[in-house]
Amino acid sequence: MPGTRKLGRPTDHRKAMLRGMVTYLLENGQIETTVTRAKEVRAMTEKMITIAKIPDLHAKRQVMAYVTKESVVKKLFDEIAPTYADREGGYTQIIKIGPRRGDAAEMVIIKLV
């Protein structure tokens, strides 16, 4: 279930961070982050893509309530969602890249398939 990990942050900070990361992932196609953050971002990104596969006003408003940039919402509805029209899920891929140098946190690259 998305949103069950606390990530060591207060609720408002955590929600803002995840919204920003989902927006950045949809905008650029891939991001580098830690394993636990990537799992949360994956869940929310897949929800946004699933909602965007239905091209109506209600779906657009639901996505705009979460994604922070209007240009990314347009890209999601015009480019990203149509490519996954025949797919039932699994829109993202997590690839482990090893520990971070500073604190040895396990790092991953999360990208759109």
PDB file of C-alpha atoms in Angstrom, residues 22-83:
ATOM      1  CA  VAL A  22       7.150  11.760  -8.790  1.00  0.00           C
ATOM      2  CA  THR A  23       7.016  14.986 -10.816  1.00  0.00           C
ATOM      3  CA  TYR A  24      10.748  14.826 -11.532  1.00  0.00           C
ATOM      4  CA  LEU A  25      10.533  11.148 -12.552  1.00  0.00           C
ATOM      5  CA  LEU A  26       7.676  11.813 -14.968  1.00  0.00           C
ATOM      6  CA  GLU A  27       9.521  14.843 -16.351  1.00  0.00           C
ATOM      7  CA  ASN A  28      12.946  13.254 -16.896  1.00  0.00           C
ATOM      8  CA  GLY A  29      12.270   9.532 -17.145  1.00  0.00           C
ATOM      9  CA  GLN A  30      14.659   8.433 -14.393  1.00  0.00           C
ATOM     10  CA  ILE A  31      16.028   9.477 -11.006  1.00  0.00           C
ATOM     11  CA  GLU A  32      18.690   8.222  -8.590  1.00  0.00           C
ATOM     12  CA  THR A  33      17.582   7.736  -4.987  1.00  0.00           C
ATOM     13  CA  THR A  34      17.570   5.281  -2.072  1.00  0.00           C
ATOM     14  CA  VAL A  35      15.716   1.960  -2.150  1.00  0.00           C
ATOM     15  CA  THR A  36      12.922   2.893   0.284  1.00  0.00           C
ATOM     16  CA  ARG A  37      12.217   6.222  -1.400  1.00  0.00           C
ATOM     17  CA  ALA A  38      12.205   4.536  -4.804  1.00  0.00           C
ATOM     18  CA  LYS A  39       9.598   2.027  -3.661  1.00  0.00           C
ATOM     19  CA  GLU A  40       7.298   4.812  -2.467  1.00  0.00           C
ATOM     20  CA  VAL A  41       7.889   6.841  -5.647  1.00  0.00           C
ATOM     21  CA  ARG A  42       7.168   3.765  -7.780  1.00  0.00           C
ATOM     22  CA  ALA A  43       3.801   3.207  -6.101  1.00  0.00           C
ATOM     23  CA  MET A  44       2.654   6.799  -6.590  1.00  0.00           C
ATOM     24  CA  THR A  45       4.035   7.078 -10.142  1.00  0.00           C
ATOM     25  CA  GLU A  46       2.181   3.956 -11.201  1.00  0.00           C
ATOM     26  CA  LYS A  47      -1.013   5.351  -9.666  1.00  0.00           C
ATOM     27  CA  MET A  48      -0.615   8.603 -11.619  1.00  0.00           C
ATOM     28  CA  ILE A  49      -0.008   6.772 -14.911  1.00  0.00           C
ATOM     29  CA  THR A  50      -3.013   4.496 -14.312  1.00  0.00           C
ATOM     30  CA  ILE A  51      -5.233   7.517 -13.648  1.00  0.00           C
ATOM     31  CA  ALA A  52      -3.857   9.305 -16.738  1.00  0.00           C
ATOM     32  CA  LYS A  53      -4.786   6.373 -18.998  1.00  0.00           C
ATOM     33  CA  ILE A  54      -8.409   7.583 -18.729  1.00  0.00           C
ATOM     34  CA  PRO A  55      -8.365  10.843 -20.730  1.00  0.00           C
ATOM     35  CA  ASP A  56     -11.155  12.816 -19.066  1.00  0.00           C
ATOM     36  CA  LEU A  57     -11.374  15.981 -16.999  1.00  0.00           C
ATOM     37  CA  HIS A  58     -11.799  14.225 -13.671  1.00  0.00           C
ATOM     38  CA  ALA A  59      -8.619  12.187 -14.202  1.00  0.00           C
ATOM     39  CA  LYS A  60      -6.717  15.305 -15.223  1.00  0.00           C
ATOM     40  CA  ARG A  61      -7.831  17.110 -12.073  1.00  0.00           C
ATOM     41  CA  GLN A  62      -6.850  14.148  -9.895  1.00  0.00           C
ATOM     42  CA  VAL A  63      -3.351  14.096 -11.403  1.00  0.00           C
ATOM     43  CA  MET A  64      -3.004  17.881 -11.177  1.00  0.00           C
ATOM     44  CA  ALA A  65      -3.804  17.662  -7.460  1.00  0.00           C
ATOM     45  CA  TYR A  66      -0.658  15.553  -6.978  1.00  0.00           C
ATOM     46  CA  VAL A  67       1.853  16.447  -9.717  1.00  0.00           C
ATOM     47  CA  THR A  68       3.392  19.873  -9.133  1.00  0.00           C
ATOM     48  CA  LYS A  69       3.991  21.064 -12.738  1.00  0.00           C
ATOM     49  CA  GLU A  70       1.327  21.647 -15.356  1.00  0.00           C
ATOM     50  CA  SER A  71       3.755  20.859 -18.189  1.00  0.00           C
ATOM     51  CA  VAL A  72       4.438  17.435 -16.659  1.00  0.00           C
ATOM     52  CA  VAL A  73       0.681  16.727 -16.440  1.00  0.00           C
ATOM     53  CA  LYS A  74       0.350  17.594 -20.135  1.00  0.00           C
ATOM     54  CA  LYS A  75       3.303  15.332 -20.979  1.00  0.00           C
ATOM     55  CA  LEU A  76       1.795  12.536 -18.871  1.00  0.00           C
ATOM     56  CA  PHE A  77      -1.568  12.664 -20.674  1.00  0.00           C
ATOM     57  CA  ASP A  78      -0.185  13.303 -24.193  1.00  0.00           C
ATOM     58  CA  GLU A  79       2.968  11.147 -24.308  1.00  0.00           C
ATOM     59  CA  ILE A  80       3.466   8.819 -21.342  1.00  0.00           C
ATOM     60  CA  ALA A  81      -0.013   7.341 -20.717  1.00  0.00           C
ATOM     61  CA  PRO A  82      -0.718   6.437 -24.387  1.00  0.00           C
ATOM     62  CA  THR A  83       2.504   4.390 -24.537  1.00  0.00           C
TER      63      THR A  83
END
